[in-house]
Amino acid sequence: MKNLKRQWKFIVVLIAGAVGLISQFALHSKSLFSIGNLQFPVHAIIIDIIGILMAISLLLEIFHDWKPGRYGVDILAVIAVVSTILIGDVWAEWMILVMMTGGETLEDYATGQANKELRALLDKTPRIANKLVDGKITEVKVDDLQVGDTVLIKPGQQVPVDGQIVKGTSSFDQSSLTGESVPVTKNPGDELMSGSVNGDVAVEMKVTKAAKDSEYQSIVALVKSSQAQPAKFVKMADRYAIPFTVISLIIGGVAWAVSGDATRFAEVMVVASPCPLLIAAPVALVSGMSSMSAHHIIVKSGPTLEKLARAKTFAFDKTGTLTENQLIVDQVVTDDKSFDQKELQSLAASVEQQSSHVIASSLVKATDKDLIHPVTNLKETTAQGVEGDVDGKHVKVGKLSFVAPGHEKLNVTSTAVYVSVDGKFAGYITLKDKMRPESPKTIERLRRQGAEDIMMLTGDHKQVAEKVAKEAGITDVRSELLPSQKIQAIKDVPKHLRPVVITGDGVNDAPSLTAADVGIAMGATAASESADAVIMVNDISKVNDAVAISKHTMKVANIDVLTAIGVVIIIELIAFTGVIPAFWGAILQEVVDMITISLGLLAKTKPSDKQFGLEEK
């Protein structure tokens, strides 16, 4: 609503100028009345009314959003508008109004997508459940489920609310909630989290929590809560506002005192209009955002670039972010000298080739096609494993208790499948997360780009997380975290290590992406709608690109703002002498604005190798 209001202000100012031009030059409007030396023709009345309304609106915003720094620029803009009204320089007044509202509109354009954070997450919230009443299925709204109700969860369906399995055994994909890369087998008596996805077998569940108290809905609530309490941040232009305002008022005040003419103060104030300050940063930021887009990174707001340029702490989710959503074979360990590693993997992959389970598909994908043989008499035992005949051998693959009862003391901490051949334990195959090939280099480059702390925040098990972190080059590892604990980890980052940037991809990352100073999402997921920036390609090194472009953009913006301020102050000192009438002062302001815009467009140029983290420090 606020953005729309600003756009209408800009449109109204442009219309007022058009009507004023027509009135003055086409219709030759005459003065309706005069006060002293001031004449009030139709075009002047139109523009003055708009100017007064804009000044009042700006003053109301100042009182409503009283922010240290920001009110400096706004007050100077009000003074400039009022001064031109008082000396009767209509077109100087209009020029100031155009640049003032135009700068706001440009900034709003750059942040136009920021109000869509919750859309995808809310769209994916389970709404319908299959309630069992006297053995019959009745579709009901999730919000109508009561604690104690029995619900049927069909294969492939989301769990609508938190509950406990009362009948059936199946595997559930909890990766978007906990970050676990492998589906978890759930048996009668086990707890189910809303938002997890059922595997291949229907189960019956007793509701233990109402919808509003369940895990998925609590994640949505965390996102809302994080949005309601955004991190405090002072924009770059705001930091320059106070000194620029004070210097300009001093020059104008001294000019008035020395000359004894209030017009001299107005002439200085016209030149001192903060238009360059208002437009310099937005032009540079929009240019930077355009450069981001060319690198397949969508940035939703200008302040995101400012924070990225100054970021000191970077946090990453594990599954789907540092790693791919795929497992790879880590070790093949044989227990029977009659089988070598290659043959053991061949037998296991052959039996698993028809299974859709993530471990089975990963094992098959990691095995040479020539080593995968036909399987007969295939049989699957739900949540336990599969068995079949391969090359005359009866092979069982799955859990240790299923494959080789009596070997339960075998201690394997990694994700593993166990294999027996003709009833004899033959060994096991461990799998690990497949690291994105660019992840280690990305971490290394971030350190070159100025990152002081890099950490992993994941819901996966400690041993798995530590292995991935070591391979990626990360020493600060936080594992087995719930979404609320990820948020707390971000909040606990000390002030001197902020801003904090977090990159993730799952639903469970949405709250922490919103809570961080900058949230970066990998791909168009529910998490992307809660993020400040979205990497549209499957390449985590784009985080390096985002940092580099942000640093380059802010360097250009700072040079632009300081150049504009320096030029304006020089012109103010010239106006101090009285040689620049208000109208020509406004024209000079437009020249400064053009210089400002031209400099701001340099943000589209390529950042340096050092900013990309390609040079050694």
XYZ file of C-alpha atoms in Angstrom:
617
model
C 0.000 0.000 0.000
C 2.838 2.393 0.890
C 4.597 1.632 -2.417
C 1.381 2.306 -4.353
C 0.972 5.618 -2.513
C 4.468 6.694 -3.538
C 3.835 5.782 -7.174
C 0.669 7.863 -7.178
C 2.626 10.829 -5.755
C 5.053 10.630 -8.661
C 2.218 10.359 -11.179
C 0.365 13.312 -9.607
C 3.518 15.462 -9.747
C 4.029 14.626 -13.442
C 0.374 15.390 -14.229
C 0.585 18.680 -12.318
C 3.640 19.649 -14.348
C 1.909 18.772 -17.640
C -1.211 20.738 -16.685
C 0.979 23.632 -15.530
C 2.870 23.727 -18.837
C -0.359 23.683 -20.823
C -1.832 26.397 -18.620
C 1.224 28.660 -18.825
C 2.309 28.309 -22.428
C -0.699 27.002 -24.382
C -3.501 28.818 -22.522
C -1.370 31.805 -21.434
C -2.762 31.687 -17.895
C -2.859 34.946 -16.017
C -2.452 35.598 -12.342
C -5.605 35.008 -10.317
C -4.232 37.078 -7.440
C -0.954 38.374 -5.980
C 0.584 38.855 -2.562
C 3.275 41.523 -2.517
C 5.704 40.718 -5.314
C 4.439 37.164 -5.687
C 2.149 36.376 -8.590
C -0.215 33.381 -8.499
C -1.230 32.276 -11.996
C -3.170 29.035 -12.515
C -0.102 26.865 -13.136
C 1.594 28.227 -10.015
C -1.476 27.527 -7.877
C -1.678 23.949 -9.203
C 1.981 23.187 -8.525
C 1.996 25.041 -5.181
C -0.996 23.042 -3.977
C 0.750 19.802 -4.940
C 3.969 21.046 -3.311
C 2.200 21.926 -0.052
C 0.388 18.575 0.025
C 3.648 16.715 -0.634
C 5.434 18.695 2.092
C 2.650 17.946 4.583
C 2.657 14.264 3.586
C 6.415 14.100 4.033
C 6.207 15.755 7.451
C 3.558 13.241 8.529
C 5.829 10.399 7.382
C 8.702 11.927 9.337
C 6.658 11.912 12.542
C 5.207 8.465 11.830
C 8.523 6.804 10.898
C 10.977 8.720 13.078
C 14.290 7.091 12.179
C 17.703 8.485 13.112
C 19.395 9.685 9.918
C 16.428 9.365 7.584
C 14.661 12.490 8.743
C 17.687 14.598 7.743
C 17.096 14.107 4.012
C 13.322 14.403 4.377
C 13.467 17.689 6.327
C 15.869 19.175 3.781
C 13.454 18.180 1.007
C 10.564 19.900 2.837
C 12.644 23.053 3.350
C 13.613 23.109 -0.343
C 9.957 22.793 -1.440
C 8.703 25.442 1.000
C 11.531 27.814 0.046
C 10.670 27.690 -3.658
C 7.001 28.272 -2.818
C 7.859 31.342 -0.750
C 10.061 32.935 -3.443
C 7.527 32.037 -6.134
C 9.838 29.903 -8.318
C 7.261 27.377 -9.513
C 9.358 25.342 -11.919
C 12.240 25.047 -9.476
C 9.666 23.727 -7.004
C 8.319 21.257 -9.566
C 11.823 20.005 -10.416
C 12.409 19.248 -6.725
C 9.069 17.419 -6.468
C 9.847 15.309 -9.553
C 13.218 14.186 -8.267
C 11.952 13.654 -4.732
C 8.994 11.444 -5.698
C 10.894 9.898 -8.613
C 13.680 8.711 -6.312
C 11.138 7.093 -3.990
C 9.372 5.422 -6.910
C 12.665 4.082 -8.270
C 13.517 2.663 -4.842
C 10.065 1.062 -4.578
C 10.484 -0.478 -8.008
C 13.633 -2.177 -6.761
C 11.781 -3.635 -3.763
C 8.516 -4.507 -5.522
C 8.669 -8.254 -4.890
C 9.359 -8.101 -1.162
C 5.724 -8.626 -0.083
C 5.370 -12.179 -1.483
C 7.429 -14.028 1.150
C 4.717 -16.315 2.484
C 2.758 -17.167 -0.648
C 4.355 -20.485 -1.647
C 4.763 -21.670 1.931
C 1.113 -21.003 2.688
C 0.012 -22.608 -0.597
C 1.794 -25.835 0.370
C 0.199 -26.010 3.817
C -1.932 -29.206 4.060
C -5.622 -28.255 3.948
C -7.537 -31.543 3.534
C -7.187 -34.733 5.576
C -8.610 -38.257 5.183
C -10.367 -38.831 8.493
C -11.376 -42.403 9.364
C -14.831 -42.734 10.909
C -16.106 -46.294 11.527
C -13.691 -47.593 8.912
C -14.860 -45.133 6.244
C -12.795 -42.281 4.782
C -14.235 -38.793 5.138
C -12.443 -35.748 3.711
C -12.335 -32.944 6.269
C -10.522 -29.639 6.613
C -7.228 -29.956 8.467
C -8.295 -27.191 10.840
C -11.310 -29.324 11.864
C -9.212 -32.264 13.047
C -9.387 -32.908 16.778
C -6.789 -34.515 19.023
C -7.599 -38.252 19.105
C -9.017 -38.442 15.557
C -7.692 -41.172 13.264
C -6.351 -40.116 9.871
C -5.294 -42.188 6.850
C -2.043 -41.045 5.210
C -1.896 -42.416 1.661
C 1.367 -43.011 -0.256
C 2.873 -39.747 -1.464
C 0.640 -37.614 0.768
C 1.769 -34.950 3.227
C 1.098 -35.565 6.899
C -1.584 -32.931 7.682
C -0.969 -32.527 11.430
C 1.353 -33.969 14.043
C 0.370 -37.451 15.125
C 1.338 -41.002 16.077
C 1.180 -44.090 13.842
C -1.354 -46.642 15.047
C -1.276 -48.971 12.043
C 1.197 -49.615 9.250
C 4.888 -49.069 8.609
C 6.322 -46.740 5.987
C 9.225 -44.413 5.263
C 8.706 -40.669 5.504
C 10.635 -37.910 3.756
C 11.373 -35.270 6.397
C 14.144 -33.520 4.459
C 12.225 -30.275 3.997
C 11.590 -30.120 7.752
C 14.695 -31.528 9.427
C 17.307 -31.564 6.669
C 17.786 -35.342 6.909
C 18.844 -36.530 3.468
C 17.487 -40.076 3.947
C 13.790 -40.961 4.500
C 13.052 -42.197 8.008
C 11.178 -45.461 8.658
C 8.196 -45.005 10.990
C 6.496 -47.875 12.818
C 3.356 -48.066 14.992
C 3.925 -45.861 18.039
C 6.334 -43.493 16.248
C 5.627 -39.771 15.989
C 4.910 -38.091 12.638
C 5.533 -34.410 11.850
C 3.093 -32.466 9.732
C 4.620 -31.553 6.381
C 6.605 -34.803 6.052
C 5.762 -36.913 2.992
C 4.689 -40.560 3.157
C 6.514 -43.179 1.088
C 4.936 -46.231 -0.540
C 2.633 -47.640 2.157
C -0.584 -46.203 3.587
C -0.601 -45.771 7.379
C -3.169 -44.812 9.971
C -2.290 -42.040 12.395
C -3.825 -40.749 15.596
C -3.870 -36.944 15.822
C -1.785 -35.696 18.760
C -1.799 -31.961 18.017
C -4.318 -29.613 16.443
C -3.331 -27.953 13.151
C -2.359 -24.646 14.762
C 0.076 -26.426 17.115
C 1.649 -28.796 14.561
C 5.201 -28.641 13.200
C 4.501 -27.348 9.668
C 2.140 -24.656 10.880
C 4.662 -23.632 13.540
C 7.207 -23.085 10.753
C 4.757 -20.754 9.010
C 4.255 -18.937 12.333
C 8.038 -18.614 12.749
C 8.295 -17.004 9.302
C 5.584 -14.506 10.203
C 7.231 -13.774 13.522
C 10.625 -13.244 11.904
C 9.100 -10.875 9.347
C 7.383 -8.908 12.091
C 10.756 -8.311 13.777
C 13.177 -7.494 10.951
C 16.809 -6.757 11.724
C 17.593 -3.061 12.209
C 19.473 -1.564 9.306
C 20.429 1.992 8.376
C 20.548 2.620 4.627
C 23.635 4.146 3.082
C 21.905 7.400 2.059
C 20.590 7.802 5.602
C 24.124 7.767 7.009
C 25.055 10.798 4.909
C 21.791 12.646 5.524
C 22.549 14.413 8.816
C 25.959 15.940 7.923
C 24.712 16.983 4.475
C 21.625 18.617 5.980
C 23.593 20.462 8.665
C 26.188 21.785 6.184
C 23.475 22.937 3.755
C 21.464 24.712 6.453
C 24.584 26.457 7.745
C 25.522 27.714 4.268
C 21.932 28.882 3.612
C 21.591 30.493 7.038
C 24.887 32.392 6.738
C 23.934 33.544 3.207
C 20.660 34.943 4.568
C 22.388 36.605 7.533
C 25.142 38.176 5.401
C 22.831 39.384 2.620
C 19.815 40.186 4.760
C 17.675 38.684 1.995
C 15.576 35.565 2.630
C 15.646 34.865 -1.119
C 19.346 34.050 -0.784
C 18.491 31.307 1.714
C 15.882 29.915 -0.693
C 18.383 29.957 -3.570
C 20.856 27.933 -1.509
C 18.109 25.533 -0.427
C 17.072 24.909 -4.044
C 20.646 23.985 -4.876
C 20.819 21.964 -1.652
C 17.779 19.887 -2.599
C 18.671 16.311 -1.643
C 17.625 14.932 -5.039
C 21.121 13.580 -5.869
C 21.290 11.944 -2.458
C 17.822 10.469 -2.953
C 18.495 9.164 -6.433
C 22.183 8.165 -6.337
C 21.768 5.037 -4.239
C 18.554 3.794 -5.965
C 20.112 4.098 -9.439
C 23.231 2.224 -8.342
C 21.161 -0.401 -6.517
C 18.823 -0.990 -9.471
C 21.903 -1.314 -11.700
C 23.384 -3.788 -9.242
C 20.141 -5.765 -9.134
C 20.146 -5.847 -12.931
C 23.700 -7.203 -12.844
C 22.569 -9.823 -10.312
C 19.790 -10.904 -12.660
C 22.305 -11.343 -15.474
C 24.154 -13.726 -13.144
C 20.922 -15.693 -12.474
C 20.393 -14.168 -9.017
C 17.097 -12.464 -8.206
C 17.395 -9.820 -5.480
C 14.166 -8.522 -4.002
C 15.320 -5.221 -2.449
C 18.092 -2.638 -2.551
C 19.013 -2.975 1.151
C 19.851 -6.629 0.457
C 22.827 -5.500 -1.622
C 23.956 -3.135 1.138
C 23.870 -5.931 3.724
C 25.551 -8.470 1.443
C 28.397 -6.044 0.782
C 29.085 -5.752 4.519
C 28.308 -9.361 5.534
C 30.756 -10.976 7.964
C 28.998 -14.257 8.814
C 27.725 -16.833 6.320
C 25.606 -19.829 7.314
C 24.593 -22.756 5.095
C 22.040 -25.513 5.268
C 23.449 -28.925 4.341
C 21.011 -31.013 2.310
C 20.304 -29.517 -1.099
C 22.571 -26.543 -0.422
C 26.149 -27.634 0.249
C 25.204 -31.088 -0.983
C 23.022 -32.333 -3.803
C 19.774 -34.167 -3.120
C 21.521 -37.429 -3.834
C 23.677 -40.009 -2.042
C 26.859 -41.563 -3.379
C 28.633 -44.776 -2.428
C 31.258 -44.128 0.219
C 32.598 -47.571 1.187
C 31.970 -51.162 0.163
C 32.962 -53.442 3.053
C 32.971 -57.225 2.489
C 32.640 -59.816 5.249
C 33.006 -62.859 3.054
C 36.262 -63.511 1.226
C 34.311 -65.162 -1.572
C 33.041 -61.741 -2.681
C 35.103 -58.735 -3.644
C 33.824 -55.154 -3.372
C 32.847 -54.896 -7.022
C 30.774 -58.093 -6.928
C 29.083 -57.171 -3.640
C 27.992 -53.814 -5.043
C 26.848 -55.505 -8.243
C 24.613 -57.965 -6.368
C 23.139 -55.271 -4.109
C 22.417 -52.856 -6.968
C 20.835 -55.632 -9.041
C 18.337 -56.422 -6.289
C 17.646 -52.714 -5.618
C 17.135 -51.686 -9.244
C 13.325 -51.681 -9.082
C 13.045 -49.845 -5.749
C 12.135 -46.136 -5.608
C 13.725 -45.603 -2.185
C 16.382 -42.855 -2.223
C 19.097 -45.204 -0.947
C 18.236 -47.830 -3.575
C 18.122 -45.354 -6.454
C 21.396 -43.756 -5.331
C 23.109 -47.159 -5.123
C 21.873 -48.139 -8.577
C 22.933 -44.795 -10.044
C 26.419 -45.175 -8.528
C 26.886 -48.647 -10.061
C 28.121 -49.315 -13.573
C 25.188 -50.422 -15.757
C 27.159 -53.414 -16.957
C 27.291 -54.674 -13.364
C 23.526 -54.607 -12.865
C 22.022 -58.006 -13.732
C 18.437 -59.252 -14.057
C 16.685 -60.176 -10.819
C 13.963 -62.796 -10.314
C 11.665 -63.745 -7.453
C 11.874 -60.178 -6.215
C 10.176 -59.553 -2.907
C 10.040 -56.403 -0.775
C 9.425 -56.335 2.974
C 8.042 -52.928 3.927
C 10.539 -50.724 5.770
C 12.987 -53.639 6.032
C 14.515 -54.394 2.655
C 14.320 -56.399 -0.554
C 15.429 -59.862 -1.665
C 15.694 -61.718 -4.934
C 17.721 -64.107 -7.068
C 20.671 -62.772 -9.068
C 22.879 -65.088 -11.149
C 21.681 -68.090 -9.152
C 22.329 -66.455 -5.787
C 19.653 -65.413 -3.291
C 20.490 -61.857 -2.229
C 18.954 -59.831 0.582
C 19.595 -56.078 0.915
C 18.315 -53.743 3.617
C 18.420 -53.340 7.386
C 20.863 -55.430 9.389
C 18.068 -57.073 11.381
C 16.428 -58.132 8.111
C 19.543 -59.204 6.253
C 21.584 -60.901 8.975
C 19.948 -61.361 12.385
C 22.601 -61.833 15.029
C 24.963 -59.218 13.616
C 23.214 -56.312 15.377
C 26.371 -55.440 17.342
C 28.012 -54.235 14.138
C 28.532 -50.470 14.690
C 28.233 -48.445 11.494
C 27.540 -44.722 12.057
C 27.049 -43.814 8.378
C 23.983 -44.406 6.235
C 24.339 -48.036 5.149
C 22.652 -50.997 3.485
C 23.567 -54.536 4.497
C 23.873 -57.517 2.167
C 23.584 -61.282 2.626
C 24.073 -63.914 -0.053
C 22.424 -67.328 0.254
C 21.650 -66.662 3.908
C 25.200 -65.628 4.857
C 26.163 -62.055 5.822
C 28.337 -60.725 2.990
C 29.051 -57.118 4.004
C 27.641 -53.622 3.779
C 27.726 -50.518 1.632
C 27.849 -47.039 3.172
C 26.550 -43.972 1.415
C 27.174 -40.307 1.993
C 25.769 -37.007 0.806
C 27.047 -35.996 -2.596
C 28.894 -32.742 -2.149
C 28.253 -30.084 -4.754
C 31.568 -29.892 -6.620
C 31.629 -26.110 -6.223
C 30.935 -26.057 -2.442
C 34.544 -26.225 -1.099
C 35.690 -23.543 -3.544
C 32.713 -21.372 -2.608
C 33.657 -21.515 1.083
C 37.290 -20.728 0.288
C 36.322 -17.758 -1.864
C 33.958 -16.390 0.785
C 36.870 -16.189 3.209
C 38.835 -14.255 0.590
C 35.833 -11.958 0.174
C 35.961 -11.021 3.863
C 33.832 -13.639 5.632
C 34.955 -13.854 9.267
C 32.777 -16.826 10.253
C 31.224 -19.603 8.149
C 28.925 -22.170 9.742
C 26.650 -25.055 8.835
C 23.150 -25.211 10.326
C 21.415 -28.534 9.710
C 18.821 -30.845 11.178
C 20.781 -33.923 10.101
C 22.712 -36.196 12.451
C 26.006 -35.039 13.958
C 28.256 -37.633 12.295
C 26.786 -36.985 8.846
C 26.971 -33.199 9.284
C 30.579 -33.242 10.449
C 31.700 -35.334 7.467
C 30.068 -32.934 5.010
C 31.426 -29.886 6.851
C 34.972 -31.258 6.810
C 34.776 -31.906 3.069
C 33.379 -28.410 2.443
C 35.992 -26.721 4.635
C 33.632 -25.576 7.408
C 34.678 -25.867 11.061
C 31.654 -24.327 12.785
C 29.029 -27.103 12.613
C 25.590 -27.031 14.295
C 23.667 -30.283 13.783
C 20.322 -31.860 14.762
C 18.656 -28.418 14.824
C 14.937 -27.712 14.604
C 13.808 -24.598 12.663
C 13.449 -22.603 15.894
C 16.990 -23.570 16.924
C 18.353 -22.375 13.584
C 16.738 -19.002 14.211
C 18.265 -18.872 17.678
C 21.696 -19.689 16.249
C 21.330 -16.705 13.920
C 20.165 -14.413 16.724
C 23.125 -15.470 18.863
C 25.664 -14.191 16.315
C 27.400 -11.237 18.045
C 26.986 -7.733 16.705
C 30.585 -7.443 15.502
C 30.053 -10.477 13.220
C 26.969 -9.089 11.486
C 25.320 -8.858 8.983
C 24.509 -12.585 8.804
C 23.769 -14.294 5.474
C 22.169 -17.754 5.379
C 21.672 -19.956 2.322
C 19.161 -22.829 2.244
C 16.545 -24.572 0.145
C 14.003 -26.480 2.271
C 10.748 -25.509 3.950
C 12.563 -25.820 7.268
C 14.942 -23.073 6.097
C 12.168 -20.529 5.483
C 12.055 -19.095 9.046
C 15.841 -18.761 9.319
C 16.072 -17.164 5.852
C 13.615 -14.547 7.044
C 15.303 -14.087 10.432
C 18.784 -13.576 8.968
C 19.981 -10.179 7.779
C 20.060 -11.702 4.283
C 18.382 -14.970 3.297
C 19.468 -16.629 0.037
C 17.401 -19.506 -1.369
C 18.611 -22.146 -3.799
C 15.972 -22.517 -6.522
C 12.263 -21.705 -6.742
C 11.080 -23.416 -3.547
C 8.928 -22.391 -0.601
C 12.148 -21.137 0.962
C 12.707 -18.799 -2.012
C 9.527 -16.910 -1.206
C 10.873 -16.169 2.271
C 14.320 -15.144 1.024
C 15.840 -11.780 0.153
C 17.638 -13.270 -2.847
C 17.084 -16.377 -4.965
C 19.730 -18.279 -6.926
C 17.862 -19.498 -10.002
C 20.485 -22.024 -11.157
C 21.804 -25.119 -9.392
C 25.138 -23.521 -8.481
C 26.054 -22.478 -4.940
C 29.067 -20.482 -6.185
C 26.513 -17.852 -7.144
C 26.735 -16.798 -3.482
C 30.250 -15.576 -4.347
C 28.855 -13.700 -7.332
C 26.167 -12.107 -5.159
C 28.759 -10.878 -2.659
C 31.063 -9.575 -5.406
C 28.316 -7.697 -7.231
C 27.047 -6.244 -3.938
C 30.503 -4.993 -2.947
C 31.012 -3.466 -6.397
C 27.538 -1.891 -6.356
C 28.040 -0.310 -2.939
C 31.478 0.972 -3.918
C 29.948 2.674 -6.944
C 26.996 3.960 -4.869
C 29.268 5.444 -2.195
C 31.452 7.163 -4.773
C 28.287 8.405 -6.497
C 26.745 9.821 -3.316
C 29.968 11.472 -2.128
C 30.598 12.966 -5.589
C 27.036 14.322 -5.706
C 27.331 15.808 -2.209
C 30.708 17.377 -3.035
C 29.420 18.962 -6.266
C 26.236 20.200 -4.567
C 28.161 21.822 -1.717
C 30.399 23.616 -4.246
C 27.303 24.916 -6.054
C 25.806 25.942 -2.690
C 28.900 28.040 -1.980
C 28.494 29.687 -5.390
C 24.775 30.286 -4.682
C 25.905 31.832 -1.383
C 27.145 34.815 -3.421
C 23.753 35.322 -5.040
C 24.851 34.726 -8.639
C 22.595 31.688 -9.136
C 18.828 32.433 -9.276
C 16.532 29.687 -7.909
C 15.413 28.490 -11.344
C 18.982 28.119 -12.619
C 19.850 26.499 -9.338
C 17.182 23.888 -10.094
C 18.653 23.426 -13.587
C 22.101 22.909 -12.074
C 20.507 20.388 -9.752
C 19.312 18.463 -12.810
C 22.839 18.517 -14.221
C 24.082 17.052 -10.939
C 21.270 14.480 -11.144
C 22.401 13.441 -14.624
C 25.973 13.055 -13.381
C 24.634 11.047 -10.445
C 22.601 8.742 -12.695
C 25.543 8.218 -15.070
C 27.835 7.285 -12.195
C 25.186 4.988 -10.701
C 24.922 3.046 -13.951
C 28.565 2.023 -13.547
C 27.290 -0.560 -11.037
C 26.472 -2.677 -14.121
C 30.169 -3.043 -14.914
C 32.036 -6.217 -13.931
C 33.398 -6.416 -10.360
C 37.120 -6.973 -9.850
C 38.650 -10.424 -9.373
C 39.374 -9.464 -5.765
C 35.688 -8.729 -5.164
C 34.873 -12.132 -6.701
C 37.298 -13.760 -4.245
C 39.508 -14.980 -7.090
C 42.680 -13.300 -5.795
C 44.666 -14.306 -2.747
C 44.397 -11.819 0.100
